[in-house]
Tab-separated table of C-alpha atoms in Angstrom:
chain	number	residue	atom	x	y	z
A	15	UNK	CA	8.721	0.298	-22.476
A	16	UNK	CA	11.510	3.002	-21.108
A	17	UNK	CA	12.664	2.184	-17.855
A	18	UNK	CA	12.041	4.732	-14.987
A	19	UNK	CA	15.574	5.950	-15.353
A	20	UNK	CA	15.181	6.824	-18.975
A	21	UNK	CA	11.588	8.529	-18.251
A	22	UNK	CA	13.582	10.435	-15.315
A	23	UNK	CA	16.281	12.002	-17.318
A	24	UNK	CA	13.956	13.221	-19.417
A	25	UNK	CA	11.911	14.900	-16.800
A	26	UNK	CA	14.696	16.450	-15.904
A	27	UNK	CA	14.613	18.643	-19.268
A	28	UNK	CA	11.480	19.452	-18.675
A	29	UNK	CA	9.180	16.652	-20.244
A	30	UNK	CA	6.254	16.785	-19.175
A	31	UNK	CA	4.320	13.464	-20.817
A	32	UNK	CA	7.390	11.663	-18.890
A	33	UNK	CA	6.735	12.937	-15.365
A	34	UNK	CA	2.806	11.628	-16.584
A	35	UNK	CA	4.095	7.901	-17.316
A	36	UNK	CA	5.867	8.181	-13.477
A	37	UNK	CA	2.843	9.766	-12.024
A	38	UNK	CA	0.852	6.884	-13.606
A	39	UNK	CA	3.457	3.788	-12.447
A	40	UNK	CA	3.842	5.213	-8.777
A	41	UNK	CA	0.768	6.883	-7.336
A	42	UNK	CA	-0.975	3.654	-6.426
A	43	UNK	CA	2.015	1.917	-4.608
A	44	UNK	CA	3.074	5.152	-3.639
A	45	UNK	CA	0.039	6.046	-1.844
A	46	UNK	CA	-0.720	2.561	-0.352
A	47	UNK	CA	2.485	2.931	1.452
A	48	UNK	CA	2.255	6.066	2.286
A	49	UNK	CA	-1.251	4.943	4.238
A	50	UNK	CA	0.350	2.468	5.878
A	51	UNK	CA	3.183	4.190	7.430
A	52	UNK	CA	0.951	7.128	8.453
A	53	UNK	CA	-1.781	5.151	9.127
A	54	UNK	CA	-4.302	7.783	8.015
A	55	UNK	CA	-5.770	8.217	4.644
A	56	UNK	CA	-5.389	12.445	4.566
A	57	UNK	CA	-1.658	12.585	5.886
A	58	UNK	CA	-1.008	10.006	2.884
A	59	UNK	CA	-2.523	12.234	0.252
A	60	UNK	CA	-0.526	15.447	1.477
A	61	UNK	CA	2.877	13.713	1.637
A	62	UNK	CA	1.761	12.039	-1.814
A	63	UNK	CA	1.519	15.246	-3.232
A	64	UNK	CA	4.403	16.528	-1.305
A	65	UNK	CA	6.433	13.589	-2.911
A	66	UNK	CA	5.611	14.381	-6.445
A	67	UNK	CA	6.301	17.693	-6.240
A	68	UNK	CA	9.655	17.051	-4.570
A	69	UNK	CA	10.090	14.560	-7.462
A	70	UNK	CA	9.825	17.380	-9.865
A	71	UNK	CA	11.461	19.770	-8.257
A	72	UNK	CA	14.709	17.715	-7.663
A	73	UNK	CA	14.911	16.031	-11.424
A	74	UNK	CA	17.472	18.252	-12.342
A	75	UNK	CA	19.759	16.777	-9.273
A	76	UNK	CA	18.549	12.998	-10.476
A	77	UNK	CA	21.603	10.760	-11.734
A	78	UNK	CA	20.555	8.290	-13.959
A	79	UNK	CA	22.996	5.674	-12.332
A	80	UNK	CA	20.464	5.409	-9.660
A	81	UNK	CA	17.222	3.497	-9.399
A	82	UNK	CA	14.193	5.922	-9.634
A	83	UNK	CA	12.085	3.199	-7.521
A	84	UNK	CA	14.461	3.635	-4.700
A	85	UNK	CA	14.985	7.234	-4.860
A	86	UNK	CA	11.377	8.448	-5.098
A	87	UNK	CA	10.989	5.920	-1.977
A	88	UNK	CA	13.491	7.374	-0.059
A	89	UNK	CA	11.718	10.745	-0.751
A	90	UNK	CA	8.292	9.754	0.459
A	91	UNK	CA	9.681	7.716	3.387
A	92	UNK	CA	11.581	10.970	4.386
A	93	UNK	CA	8.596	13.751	4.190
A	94	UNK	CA	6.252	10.624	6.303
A	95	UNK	CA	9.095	10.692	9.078
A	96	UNK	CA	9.692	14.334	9.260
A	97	UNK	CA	5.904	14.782	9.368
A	98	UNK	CA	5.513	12.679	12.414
A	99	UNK	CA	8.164	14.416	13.931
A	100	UNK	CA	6.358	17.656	13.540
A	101	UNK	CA	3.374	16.137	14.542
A	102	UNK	CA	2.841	16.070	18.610
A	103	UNK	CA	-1.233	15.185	18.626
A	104	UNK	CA	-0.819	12.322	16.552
A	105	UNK	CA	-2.941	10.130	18.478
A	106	UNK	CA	-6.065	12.047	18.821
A	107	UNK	CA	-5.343	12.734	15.082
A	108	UNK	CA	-5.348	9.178	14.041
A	109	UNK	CA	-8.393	8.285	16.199
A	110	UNK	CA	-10.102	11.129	14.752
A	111	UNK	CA	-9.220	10.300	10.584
A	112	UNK	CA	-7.850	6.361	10.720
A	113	UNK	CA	-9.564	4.766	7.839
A	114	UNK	CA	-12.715	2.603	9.256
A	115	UNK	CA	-11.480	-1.072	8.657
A	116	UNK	CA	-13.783	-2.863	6.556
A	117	UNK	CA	-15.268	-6.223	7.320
A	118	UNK	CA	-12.309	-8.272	8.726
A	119	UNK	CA	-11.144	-10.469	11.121
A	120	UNK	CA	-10.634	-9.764	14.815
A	121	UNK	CA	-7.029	-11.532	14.293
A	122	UNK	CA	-6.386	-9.154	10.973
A	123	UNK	CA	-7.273	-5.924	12.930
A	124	UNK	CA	-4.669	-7.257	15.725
A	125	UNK	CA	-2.383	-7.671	13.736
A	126	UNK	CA	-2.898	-4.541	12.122
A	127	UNK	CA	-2.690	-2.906	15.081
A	128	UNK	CA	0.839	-4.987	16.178
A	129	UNK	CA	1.825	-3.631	12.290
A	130	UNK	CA	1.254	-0.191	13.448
A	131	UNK	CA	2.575	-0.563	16.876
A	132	UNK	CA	6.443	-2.263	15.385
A	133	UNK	CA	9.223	0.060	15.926
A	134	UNK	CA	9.937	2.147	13.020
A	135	UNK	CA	12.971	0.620	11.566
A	136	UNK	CA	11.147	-2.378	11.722
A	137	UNK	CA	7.721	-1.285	10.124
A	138	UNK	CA	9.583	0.238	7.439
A	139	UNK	CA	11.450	-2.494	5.929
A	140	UNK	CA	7.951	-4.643	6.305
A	141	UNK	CA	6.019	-2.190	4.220
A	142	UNK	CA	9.189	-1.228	2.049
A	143	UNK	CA	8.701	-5.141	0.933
A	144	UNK	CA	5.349	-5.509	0.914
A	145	UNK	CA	3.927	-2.444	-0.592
A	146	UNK	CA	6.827	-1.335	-3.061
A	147	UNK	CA	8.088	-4.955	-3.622
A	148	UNK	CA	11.406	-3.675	-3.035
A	149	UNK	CA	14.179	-6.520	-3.105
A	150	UNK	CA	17.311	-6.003	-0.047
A	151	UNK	CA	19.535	-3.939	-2.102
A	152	UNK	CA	16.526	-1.276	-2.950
A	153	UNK	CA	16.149	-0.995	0.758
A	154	UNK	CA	19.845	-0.609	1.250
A	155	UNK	CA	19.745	2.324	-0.734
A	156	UNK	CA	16.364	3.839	0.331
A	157	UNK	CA	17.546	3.569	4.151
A	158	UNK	CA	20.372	3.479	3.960
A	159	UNK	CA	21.810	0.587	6.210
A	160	UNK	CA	23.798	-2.432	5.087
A	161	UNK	CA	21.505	-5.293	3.587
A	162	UNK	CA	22.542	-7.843	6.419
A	163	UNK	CA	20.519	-5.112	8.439
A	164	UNK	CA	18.016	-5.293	6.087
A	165	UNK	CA	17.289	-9.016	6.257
A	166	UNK	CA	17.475	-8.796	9.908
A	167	UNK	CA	15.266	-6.666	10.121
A	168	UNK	CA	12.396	-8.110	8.106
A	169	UNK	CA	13.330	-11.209	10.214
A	170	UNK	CA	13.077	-9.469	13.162
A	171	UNK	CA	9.593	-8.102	12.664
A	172	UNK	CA	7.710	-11.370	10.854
A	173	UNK	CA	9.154	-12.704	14.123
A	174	UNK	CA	7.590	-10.061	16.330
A	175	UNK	CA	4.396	-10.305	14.333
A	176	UNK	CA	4.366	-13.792	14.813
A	177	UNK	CA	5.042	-14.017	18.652
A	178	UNK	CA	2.400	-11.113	19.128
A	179	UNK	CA	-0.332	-13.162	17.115
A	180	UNK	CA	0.722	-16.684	18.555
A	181	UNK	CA	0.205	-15.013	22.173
A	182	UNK	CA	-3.029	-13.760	21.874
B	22	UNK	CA	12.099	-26.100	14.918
B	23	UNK	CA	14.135	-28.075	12.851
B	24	UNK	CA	16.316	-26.654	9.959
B	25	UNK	CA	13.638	-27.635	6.949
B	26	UNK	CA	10.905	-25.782	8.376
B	27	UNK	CA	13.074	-23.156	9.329
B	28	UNK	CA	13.774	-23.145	5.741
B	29	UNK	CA	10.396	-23.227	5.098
B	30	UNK	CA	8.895	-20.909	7.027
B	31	UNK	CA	11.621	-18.360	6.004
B	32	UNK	CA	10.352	-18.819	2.232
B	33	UNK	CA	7.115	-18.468	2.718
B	34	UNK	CA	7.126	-15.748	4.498
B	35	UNK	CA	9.211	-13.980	1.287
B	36	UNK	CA	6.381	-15.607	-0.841
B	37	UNK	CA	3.651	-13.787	1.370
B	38	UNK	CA	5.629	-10.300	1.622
B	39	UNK	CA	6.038	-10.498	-2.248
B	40	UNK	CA	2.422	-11.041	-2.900
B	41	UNK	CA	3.155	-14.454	-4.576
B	42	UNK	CA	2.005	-18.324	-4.544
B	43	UNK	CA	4.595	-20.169	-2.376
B	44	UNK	CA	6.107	-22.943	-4.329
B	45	UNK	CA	4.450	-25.958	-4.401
B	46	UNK	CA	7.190	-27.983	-2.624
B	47	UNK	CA	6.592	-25.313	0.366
B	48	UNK	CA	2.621	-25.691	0.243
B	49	UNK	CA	2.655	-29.557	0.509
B	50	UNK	CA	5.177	-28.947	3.123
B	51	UNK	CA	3.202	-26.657	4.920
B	52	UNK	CA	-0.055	-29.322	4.938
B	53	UNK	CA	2.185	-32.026	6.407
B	54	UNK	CA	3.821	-29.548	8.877
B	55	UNK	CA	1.730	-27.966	11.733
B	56	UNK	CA	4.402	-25.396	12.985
B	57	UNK	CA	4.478	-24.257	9.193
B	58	UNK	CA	0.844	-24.257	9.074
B	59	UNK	CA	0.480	-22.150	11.616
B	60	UNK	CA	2.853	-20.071	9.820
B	61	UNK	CA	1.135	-19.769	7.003
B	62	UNK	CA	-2.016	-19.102	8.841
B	63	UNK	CA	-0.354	-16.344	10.317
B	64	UNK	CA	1.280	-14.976	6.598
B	65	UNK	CA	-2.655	-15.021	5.671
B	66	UNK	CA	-3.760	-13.141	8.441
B	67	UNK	CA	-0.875	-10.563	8.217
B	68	UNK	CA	-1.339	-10.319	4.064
B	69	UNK	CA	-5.166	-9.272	4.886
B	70	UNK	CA	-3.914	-6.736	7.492
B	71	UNK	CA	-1.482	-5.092	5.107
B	72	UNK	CA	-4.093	-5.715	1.939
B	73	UNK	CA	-6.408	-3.778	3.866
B	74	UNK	CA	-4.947	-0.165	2.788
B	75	UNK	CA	-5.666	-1.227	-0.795
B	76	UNK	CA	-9.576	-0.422	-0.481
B	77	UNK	CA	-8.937	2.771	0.059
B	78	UNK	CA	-9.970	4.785	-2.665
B	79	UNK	CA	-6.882	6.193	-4.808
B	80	UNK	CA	-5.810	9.201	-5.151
B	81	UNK	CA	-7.612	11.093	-8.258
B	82	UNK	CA	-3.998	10.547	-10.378
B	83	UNK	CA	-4.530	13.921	-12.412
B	84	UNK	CA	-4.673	15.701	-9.553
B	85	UNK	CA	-1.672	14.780	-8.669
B	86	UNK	CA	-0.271	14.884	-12.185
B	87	UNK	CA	-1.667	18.536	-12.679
B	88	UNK	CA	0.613	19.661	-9.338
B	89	UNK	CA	3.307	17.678	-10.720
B	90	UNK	CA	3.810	18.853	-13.848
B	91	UNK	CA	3.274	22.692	-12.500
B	92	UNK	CA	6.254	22.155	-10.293
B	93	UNK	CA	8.426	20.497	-12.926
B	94	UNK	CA	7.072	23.450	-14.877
B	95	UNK	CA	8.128	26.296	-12.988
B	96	UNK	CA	11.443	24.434	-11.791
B	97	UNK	CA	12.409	24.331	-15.654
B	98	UNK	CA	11.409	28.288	-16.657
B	99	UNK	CA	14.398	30.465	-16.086
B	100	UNK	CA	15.101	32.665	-13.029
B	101	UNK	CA	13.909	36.116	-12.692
B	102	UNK	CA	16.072	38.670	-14.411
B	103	UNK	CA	16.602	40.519	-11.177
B	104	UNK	CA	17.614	37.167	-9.079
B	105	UNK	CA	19.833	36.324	-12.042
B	106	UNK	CA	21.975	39.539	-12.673
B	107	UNK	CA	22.045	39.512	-8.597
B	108	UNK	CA	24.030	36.405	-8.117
B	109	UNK	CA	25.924	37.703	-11.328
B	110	UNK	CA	26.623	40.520	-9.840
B	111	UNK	CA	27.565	39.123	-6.603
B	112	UNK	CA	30.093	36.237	-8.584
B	113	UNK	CA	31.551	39.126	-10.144
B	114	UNK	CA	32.190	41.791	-7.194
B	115	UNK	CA	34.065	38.467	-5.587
B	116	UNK	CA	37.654	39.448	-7.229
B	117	UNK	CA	37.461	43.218	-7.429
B	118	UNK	CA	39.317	43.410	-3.841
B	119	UNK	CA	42.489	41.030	-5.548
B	120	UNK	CA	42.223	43.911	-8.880
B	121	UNK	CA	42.309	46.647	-6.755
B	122	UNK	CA	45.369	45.701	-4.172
B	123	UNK	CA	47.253	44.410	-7.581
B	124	UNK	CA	46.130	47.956	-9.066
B	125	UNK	CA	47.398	49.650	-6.764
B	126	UNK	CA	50.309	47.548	-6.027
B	127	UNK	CA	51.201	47.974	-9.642
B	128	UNK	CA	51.044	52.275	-8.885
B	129	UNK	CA	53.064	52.077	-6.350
B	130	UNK	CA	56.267	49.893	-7.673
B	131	UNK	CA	55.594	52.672	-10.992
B	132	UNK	CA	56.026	55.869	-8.617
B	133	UNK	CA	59.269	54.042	-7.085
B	134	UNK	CA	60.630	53.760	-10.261
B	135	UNK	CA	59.722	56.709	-11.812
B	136	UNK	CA	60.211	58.590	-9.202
B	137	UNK	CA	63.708	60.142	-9.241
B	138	UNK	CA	63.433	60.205	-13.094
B	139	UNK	CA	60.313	62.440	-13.437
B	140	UNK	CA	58.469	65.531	-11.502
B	141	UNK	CA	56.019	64.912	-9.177
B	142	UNK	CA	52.752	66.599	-10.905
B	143	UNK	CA	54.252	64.064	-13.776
B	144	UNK	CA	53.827	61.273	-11.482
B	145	UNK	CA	50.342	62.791	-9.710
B	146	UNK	CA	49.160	62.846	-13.738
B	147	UNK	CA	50.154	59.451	-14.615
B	148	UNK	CA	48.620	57.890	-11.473
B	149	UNK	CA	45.565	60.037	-12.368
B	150	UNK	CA	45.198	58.260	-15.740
B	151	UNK	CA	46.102	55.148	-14.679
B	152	UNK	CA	43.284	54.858	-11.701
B	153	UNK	CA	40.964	56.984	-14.146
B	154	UNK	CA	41.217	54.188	-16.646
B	155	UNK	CA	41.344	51.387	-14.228
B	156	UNK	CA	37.929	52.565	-12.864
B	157	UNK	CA	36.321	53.039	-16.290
B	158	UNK	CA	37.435	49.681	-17.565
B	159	UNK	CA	35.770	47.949	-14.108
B	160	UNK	CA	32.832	49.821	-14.690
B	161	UNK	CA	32.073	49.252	-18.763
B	162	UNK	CA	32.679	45.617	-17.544
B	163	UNK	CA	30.104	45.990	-14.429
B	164	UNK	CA	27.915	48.005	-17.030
B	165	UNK	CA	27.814	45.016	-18.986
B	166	UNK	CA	26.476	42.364	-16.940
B	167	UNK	CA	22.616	43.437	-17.096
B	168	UNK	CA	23.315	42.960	-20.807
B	169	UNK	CA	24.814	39.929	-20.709
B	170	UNK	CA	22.347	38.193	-18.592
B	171	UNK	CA	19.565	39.258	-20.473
B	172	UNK	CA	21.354	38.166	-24.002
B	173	UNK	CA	21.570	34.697	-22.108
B	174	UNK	CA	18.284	34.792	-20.651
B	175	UNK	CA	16.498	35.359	-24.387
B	176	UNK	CA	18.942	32.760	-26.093
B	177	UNK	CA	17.741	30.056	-23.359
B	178	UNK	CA	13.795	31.105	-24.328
B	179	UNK	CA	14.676	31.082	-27.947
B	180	UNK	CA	16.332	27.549	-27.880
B	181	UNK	CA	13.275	26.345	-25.210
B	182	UNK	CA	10.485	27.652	-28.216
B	183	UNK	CA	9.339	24.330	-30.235
C-alpha cells in the first residue's frame, strides 16, 4: 500500500485516483474530529469540505519530507479555529444545530459537556489523540508546541476531566 | 496516590485515548485497585462521550471527492493567457530603467569622446541611430513575449495530453 506521502506527491501532478485513495483514508477521522471540535454536525461538513479543497489546492506546496497525517490536520484544525473566530452567535448556533445525543448516560453527556467546555489548547490535544490517533511528535508538528507541552497537556485535561466528573 | 497507580492510571488512560485494550497487567491492577477503578470507570465514561460523534452519519465521501478533485483540477490547468503574459510582462519591464540609464550613459561618454573629433549633426546622427536601434531592439524583444508565452503555454498542454 503507498504511504500518504507517496499518494501526496502524486497529487501534486495532478493525479486524480490519488487525491481519491486520501479522500477515502481521511474523511471519516477527518470529519469525526472536525464534529468534535465544532461541536455541530453542519460547521464540520463545511470545514470538511473546506479542508479538502485546501488539500488540493496546496499539493503543489506539499514536501514529501513531511507527514501528510499531520499536515492535513493542521489544515482542518486551522479553518475550525478561524471559523470560531469569525463566528460571534456561536451559542445560539450550537443550541440551534448540536447533534441530539443518542441514548446515553447522564455522566457521558457531563462529561461531554466538560469535553466541550476544556480550554482550547487543552481540547485539542484530547481530540488530536483520540480521534486522529496522533502520537506526541504528530501533535508537535500539527500545533506546533514542544512535545513536553504536548504531554502536559493531555495530562492536564484527563486531569481536569477527571476532577470535573469525580465532583459531581 | 502511590507511584504504581500513578503509573497505572497514566497507562490506561493512553490505552483509552488510543482506542485500545489496556494490558492485562493494568486490568488486574485496576480490579485490585479502587483509585484505578475509578479511573477506569471514568476512561469508560469519557470513551462513550468522545465515541458519541461516531453515530453521526458520514459525510457522502464522493461528494467530497467530486469537490476535491475539481479543485486539484483547476489548480493543475495552466493560467489564463492574459494573467500569464501580465506577470511576464511585468518581470520583464523590471530592468528596462537599469538599460535605459546604461543606454544613455553609454551616449553620453560617446559624445565626450567624439566630440572634438567630429561635427555636431555627425554626433546628433549617430545618437539618432543609436537610440533608434536601442528602442527597436527593446521593442522586437517586448513584441515577443505574447509569443513566447503562448509557445510555452501549448508545449505544457501538449506534454499534459495522454
Amino acid at each position: 500500500m503507498e504511504s500518504d506521502e507517496e499518494l501526496m506527491t502524486r497529487v501534486a501532478l495532478g493525479d486524480e485516483a490519488a487525491l481519491g485513495l486520501l479522500v477515502e483514508r481521511y474523511t471519516e477521522p477527518l470529519q469525526r474530529f472536525l464534529q468534535r471540535w465544532t461541536r455541530n454536525r453542519v460547521d464540520a461538513e463545511d470545514l470538511l469540505q473546506d479542508t479538502w479543497v485546501r488539500i488540493a489546492r496546496g499539493a503543489k506546496t506539499f514536501r514529501p519530507n513531511q507527514r501528510f497525517r499531520s499536515w492535513a490536520y493542521r489544515i482542518a484544525l486551522n479553518l475550525a479555529r478561524d471559523a470560531h473566530r469569525r463566528r460571534t452567535v456561536r451559542e445560539a448556533y450550537v443550541a440551534n444545530h448540536e447533534t441530539a445525543p443518542t441514548r446515553t448516560s447522564e455522566d457521558t453527556i457531563d462529561l461531554r459537556r466538560q469535553v466541550d467546555a476544556l480550554p482550547e489548547s487543552l481540547r485539542d490535544v484530547l481530540l488530536l489523540r483520540y480521534y486522529a490517533g496522533m502520537t506526541e511528535s504528530e501533535m508537535t508538528e500539527v500545533l506546533a508546541i514542544p512535545n513536553g507541552t504536548v504531554k502536559s497537556r493531555l495530562h492536564t485535561a484527563i486531569r481536569r476531566l477527571r476532577e470535573g466528573s469525580d465532583h459531581e | 496516590m502511590n507511584r504504581l497507580c500513578e503509573e497505572t492510571q497514566d497507562r490506561l488512560s493512553d490505552a483509552a485515548l488510543d482506542q485500545r485494550t489496556p494490558d492485562p497487567i493494568d486490568r488486574e491492577h485496576a480490579e485490585a485497585c479502587d483509585a484505578c477503578a475509578q479511573h477506569r470507570n471514568f476512561l469508560h465514561t469519557l470513551r462513550s462521550a468522545l465515541d458519541d460523534v461516531s453515530r453521526v452519519p458520514a459525510l457522502p465521501m464522493r461528494r467530497v471527492q467530486d469537490r476535491a478533485t475539481r479543485v486539484l483540477r483547476a489548480a493543475q490547468s495552466p493560467a489564463p493567457f492574459g494573467k500569464r503574459l501580465l506577470r511576464v510582462v511585468g518581470l520583464a519591464l523590471l530592468p528596462l530603467p537599469f538599460v535605459i540609464a546604461y543606454a544613455i550613459g553609454i551616449a553620453k561618454g560617446a559624445s565626450q569622446l567624439l566630440d572634438s573629433i567630429l561635427p555636431q549633426s555627425a554626433l546628433i546622427w549617430l545618437g539618432m541611430i543609436y537610440f533608434s536601434t536601442l528602442a527597436i531592439g527593446i521593442g522586437l524583444v517586448y513584441a515577443a513575449l505574447p509569443f513566447a508565452v503562448a509557445q510555452r503555454r501549448s508545449i505544457e498542454r501538449n506534454s499534459e495530453s495522454p
